[in-house]
Amino acid sequence: KLRLPDTELYMGNAPTAMRFMTTAVNLIEEPGTLVMTGDRQTKQFAPITDLVETLKASNCSIDYLEKTGALPLRVQTTGNGWKGGPLSLTASVSSQFVSSIMMSAPYAKNEVTLKLSSKPIVSKHYIDITLEVMKLFGVNVIRNSDDTFTIPQKSYVNPSVVRVEGDAAAAAYHLAAAAVTGGTVTVENIGTASLQADSRFCSLLAKMGCDVKQTETTTTITGPLPPVQKAAAAQAAAAVKVDGDDDAAGGGSGGGSSRRESAGGTPELSAIAQPIDMGGMAESFMTLAAVAALANGTTTITNVENQRHKHCNRLEVVASELRAVGVECKETKDGLIIEGNPRLRSRAVIEATRINTHSDGRVAMSFAVLGCAVPGIRIEGKRCVDASYPTFWNHLSTIEANLRPVVESQSIKIPQNEASVWIVGMRGVGKSILGKQVAKAIGRQFIDLDNIFEIRHGIKIREFVLKHSWREFRTREYNLFKEFCGTHSRGYVIACGAGLVETPLAMELLKRLPLVVQLNRHIDDIKKTLTRDSTRPALLKDGKYAWDMKAIWDSRKDRYHAASSYEFSIIRGDTNWGKILEDFTRFLLTITMNPVGRARTFEKYVHNDLKVAKLVGGTFFLSLTFPSMREAIPNMQDLVAGNSAIELRVDLWKSWEFDFIQEQIALFRRHCCLPIVYTIRTVGQCGKFPNDEKKLFRLYDLGIRLGCEFIDMEHHWSRAARNRLLSHRRHAKIIASAHFKNSNGGTEADLENTFRACAHGGRADVVKVVTTAFCLEDAIRLVHVAKNVKLKGNPPKIILAMGAVGQISRVFNEFLTPVTHALMPGVAAPGQLSIAEIMTARNMLSIRAPLIREMLIIGRGITMSLAPLLFNTAFKYLHLEHKAKIFDTEEIMGAGAGAAGEGAGKAAGA
C-alpha cells in the first residue's frame, strides 16, 4: 500500500522515473500533500505538461510550484485514490506519458479507457513493450484501435521468473564503438527475439559497412577497417610483393578486408544514402550520429523532433558539439544532416575538445563512442550517466581494451613550447640550410632525416634509389621517421624528406605532431636552385630534371598543407638568406612560445610591468589601412614608431586569396619585427569582409597558421565556431571584440554583458569593446564600465567609442590603443587619433600621462658623450617627455650609491 512520504520526493536526474511517479502518487489513499522535484536539468528540460493536464482532467489535484509544465509539482491527495475513467492524452512529445498512465491504471477507481489524441504518436514501440510487460504481470490491456486502449481494473500478479532484456539503446554504444574502431563486440541478452526497436540498430551498422551476426539473444558487430589500418595492411602487402612472393602478397591483402566486403559491407565505414527515419528508435539517434561523423558521405537523420524535449535539446546539442569536434552538421526541423569526416581519426590535438553534455547521459555516452576513434575528446560531467547506466565507463574501458587498435590513432600530447619542430616542404626550399641555422639560434639541436638515412645505410639517397627503388626508399624513410617521432619528440628542429608526404602512414603521423612547419618557396625559385644541384637523388637526367617540378608541386601542395600546422613563406625572388634566417627565427620563437618571442617579450615587459607602462604612457598598435604591404614599406620605420604591435587589416587588402595573404605577412615580417594583430573586420562590424562565418574563420585559421601573435575574433559568430578557434589557437593570443556600428552599446548593464560575453569565461586573452558615441556621456559610460566590470581571468581591455565625441575614450584607454598616422591613406575607424595626438591630450588633461623622469648617464670623463642626444632623440620620437643628462663623477662607486639615494624619486635608470 502506497503512503505519503515524510519529505519531498526528489527524482534527481531521472525524468523517466519522474513521469511514471507523477501518475502513481495519485493512487495514494491517504489525504495530504506531496511535493515532487528533481535536479536543475530535469526541472528545465523534462516537459510534463500533457501528462499533468490529463491527470487534472481526471480530478487529480496537481499544481506547478515554479514554472508551468515543469517540476516541482505539488500533489494534493484526497484519500480516495485516483478516479480514472475515460482519458484523452497528447502523446506527440513522449511515450512515457502513455506508459505512466497505463501502468497505474489497473488500480484506478474506475476502468481507464485511454485515447491518444495526437499525431504522430512518438516511440510507439515503447508503448508495445509496456503492454507486453503488463501482460507478463497478469494485466491484459485491450487495444481497441491504434490509438485507444482499455486497461482493466486488476491487481498485478508477480510471475515466478522474469527475463529482463538488456537495454538495447545502451548496448548500441558498444556496438557503435566496434563500428568506428574496426573492432569486434558481442552483447548478450539483445538479439533477434528482442522486443525493443533499438535492437534493430545493428541493421543500420550493417548498411554502413559492418559485419553483423545475431542469434535470438546475442548481437555481434565487427567494424570495417579504418583508413589508417587499411593503409597499413596495404603497405604490408605491397612490401611482401616487392620481395617477390606474389602468393603471399595476395594472401596478406585478403583476410579482414575481404571478409567485410563478402559480408555485404563496404571496405570503409560509409554513410547510408537514403534519409534514416529514427522515430522508432529515437533514443539511439545520437549514437548513429557519432558513427556517421566518421563515415564517408552524408547521413540524414529524420523524425526525432521529440528529442528536443528530453534532458536537453538533443538535436541542438549534438549538432553544436559535433561542429566543435570538426564535423559539419546541420539541424533540420526533425533531425540532422551530418557530413562525415574520416580524417578526424588522425586530427592533430593541442588542446582537448570539451564536450558539454548538459547533464544528459546519452550525450556523454554517444560522444564517448566518437572518442574511441577520435583523439582529444574530453567529456565534461561524465557522472551524468549514473542515472541510466552507472557502470558505462567501466564497461567501455573493458571493451576498448579488447578492440582492435586504430593504428597510431592517439595524439601526441606534448606541450607546444617543448615539442620538436618538424620542417616539411619541397626540395630546394631551404629545409636543411635554414633548419640548421635556426636551431642554433633558438638553442636546439638540428637533425636532417635524409642525412641520418645516408649515415645508417652507408650510401647516398640517390644511389640507394638507383640500387633498390623509390618504393623501398619510401618504406624505410617512413620507418626512420616513425622511430624519431618516438625518440626525438621534444626539443629538436628536424628536417624531413621532401617526399615523406607521399606515404599515407607518414601523413597520418605528421597530422598528429604538435609542431609541423611547411617551409614554402615559389616553385620558380625552387627550380633555379635544383637545376644547379647535381647531388639530388635520381631525378636528374642529362643535367635536367626528368620530372616536371611544377607537376610535383601541384600533386604535393595539398598534402604539405594537410600535414602541417604552420607555414612560413619566403618572399618570391628573395635570396638574402641572412634576412630569411632572421625572419624564420622570429617566426619559430613565436610559435614555440619562447620567452624571447615577440608577443611574449611584449607581454612580459609591457603588459605585466606597471612601472614600464607608466613610463611609456600605455601601449599602442597602429592600424595599417594600406591595400598591400608594398605601399607601406617605404615609410614603415616612421609608421611603426612608438607602437607595441601592428594591426594588419586584412579586410582592407586588395585580395583575400591565401597566397596573397601569405605574401603580405612575409613582406611585413621582413620590414618590421613588432607583433602582428591579425584582423578581419566584417561588414556588420564596421569592416569590408563579407558576413560569411565559414570563410571568416578559415582566414582566422590561416592567421594562426602563419604565426600571427594576436587574432582579433569577432564575438557575435556562432558559439561552435568561436569555441573551436579558442580551443585551437595554438600560440596565438585571442582578442575577442565587439563593435557597435550605429549604437552606443546600451545601458551600463548591457555593456557589462558585452564585456562578459567577449571574455568567454576567461578564455579570451584580450577583451575589446567598440561603440559609437553620439554624445560625451556615451564615451564616459564606456570608460566607467570598463574600469569597474569584473571579468574572469582579468583580461586586459581595449575600449573605444567611435566618432569625434568619442575620442576621449582613446585618451583614457591604456592597453593597445589603436592609432593612425599621417602617412596612412585613411583611418581604420571614425575618430581614430595618432600617438602624438593622444599623448598631447593626456599631457594637457593630466589623464593617463606617463610619469616624467630625469635619467642620469653616470660615468667618469663622459662630458662629451653623445648618449644624452641618443636618449633624448628617442624620447622625442616616442612622444615622451623624459630627459637624459650626464652625471660625471670621479667616485663612481660612492657617487653611484649617493645618486641612487638622491635621485630615487626622479631617476628611472642610467
PDB file of C-alpha atoms in Angstrom, residues 621 623 647 649 677 679 681 685 712-715 734-740 754-755 758-759 764-771 782 791 795-800 810 813 815-818 828-829 832:
ATOM      1  CA  PHE A 621      49.055  49.456 -32.043  1.00  0.00           C
ATOM      2  CA  SER A 623      46.043  50.046 -37.704  1.00  0.00           C
ATOM      3  CA  GLU A 647      47.302  45.658 -36.760  1.00  0.00           C
ATOM      4  CA  ARG A 649      43.592  44.944 -41.532  1.00  0.00           C
ATOM      5  CA  VAL A 677      47.399  41.883 -34.644  1.00  0.00           C
ATOM      6  CA  THR A 679      42.227  41.497 -38.011  1.00  0.00           C
ATOM      7  CA  ARG A 681      36.602  43.139 -39.817  1.00  0.00           C
ATOM      8  CA  GLN A 685      31.301  45.059 -37.539  1.00  0.00           C
ATOM      9  CA  ASP A 712      41.084  39.635 -33.435  1.00  0.00           C
ATOM     10  CA  MET A 713      37.981  37.414 -33.249  1.00  0.00           C
ATOM     11  CA  GLU A 714      34.550  38.980 -33.613  1.00  0.00           C
ATOM     12  CA  HIS A 715      32.392  37.708 -30.758  1.00  0.00           C
ATOM     13  CA  ILE A 734      42.810  35.900 -28.955  1.00  0.00           C
ATOM     14  CA  ILE A 735      41.362  39.421 -28.861  1.00  0.00           C
ATOM     15  CA  ALA A 736      37.600  38.903 -28.568  1.00  0.00           C
ATOM     16  CA  SER A 737      35.997  42.028 -29.987  1.00  0.00           C
ATOM     17  CA  ALA A 738      32.522  43.537 -30.221  1.00  0.00           C
ATOM     18  CA  HIS A 739      31.742  46.501 -32.451  1.00  0.00           C
ATOM     19  CA  PHE A 740      28.553  48.558 -32.308  1.00  0.00           C
ATOM     20  CA  THR A 754      29.022  42.582 -23.700  1.00  0.00           C
ATOM     21  CA  PHE A 755      32.313  42.593 -21.798  1.00  0.00           C
ATOM     22  CA  CYS A 758      33.726  38.776 -25.018  1.00  0.00           C
ATOM     23  CA  ALA A 759      35.671  37.355 -22.074  1.00  0.00           C
ATOM     24  CA  ALA A 764      39.867  35.243 -24.252  1.00  0.00           C
ATOM     25  CA  ASP A 765      43.282  36.862 -23.788  1.00  0.00           C
ATOM     26  CA  VAL A 766      42.109  40.422 -24.507  1.00  0.00           C
ATOM     27  CA  VAL A 767      38.602  41.923 -24.492  1.00  0.00           C
ATOM     28  CA  LYS A 768      37.840  44.699 -26.956  1.00  0.00           C
ATOM     29  CA  VAL A 769      34.575  46.668 -26.996  1.00  0.00           C
ATOM     30  CA  VAL A 770      33.962  49.408 -29.554  1.00  0.00           C
ATOM     31  CA  THR A 771      30.810  51.540 -29.549  1.00  0.00           C
ATOM     32  CA  LEU A 782      32.030  53.008 -21.718  1.00  0.00           C
ATOM     33  CA  LEU A 791      35.881  39.544 -15.743  1.00  0.00           C
ATOM     34  CA  PRO A 795      41.997  40.051 -19.227  1.00  0.00           C
ATOM     35  CA  PRO A 796      43.239  43.465 -20.379  1.00  0.00           C
ATOM     36  CA  LYS A 797      40.598  45.587 -22.089  1.00  0.00           C
ATOM     37  CA  ILE A 798      40.599  47.780 -25.166  1.00  0.00           C
ATOM     38  CA  ILE A 799      37.763  50.326 -25.178  1.00  0.00           C
ATOM     39  CA  LEU A 800      36.914  52.784 -27.929  1.00  0.00           C
ATOM     40  CA  ARG A 810      41.071  56.721 -26.739  1.00  0.00           C
ATOM     41  CA  ASN A 813      42.425  53.612 -22.900  1.00  0.00           C
ATOM     42  CA  PHE A 815      46.270  48.939 -23.281  1.00  0.00           C
ATOM     43  CA  LEU A 816      46.962  48.601 -27.026  1.00  0.00           C
ATOM     44  CA  THR A 817      45.112  51.712 -28.107  1.00  0.00           C
ATOM     45  CA  PRO A 818      44.554  51.575 -31.900  1.00  0.00           C
ATOM     46  CA  ALA A 828      40.659  52.456 -39.739  1.00  0.00           C
ATOM     47  CA  ALA A 829      37.725  53.795 -37.698  1.00  0.00           C
ATOM     48  CA  GLN A 832      40.960  57.423 -34.653  1.00  0.00           C
TER      49      GLN A 832
END
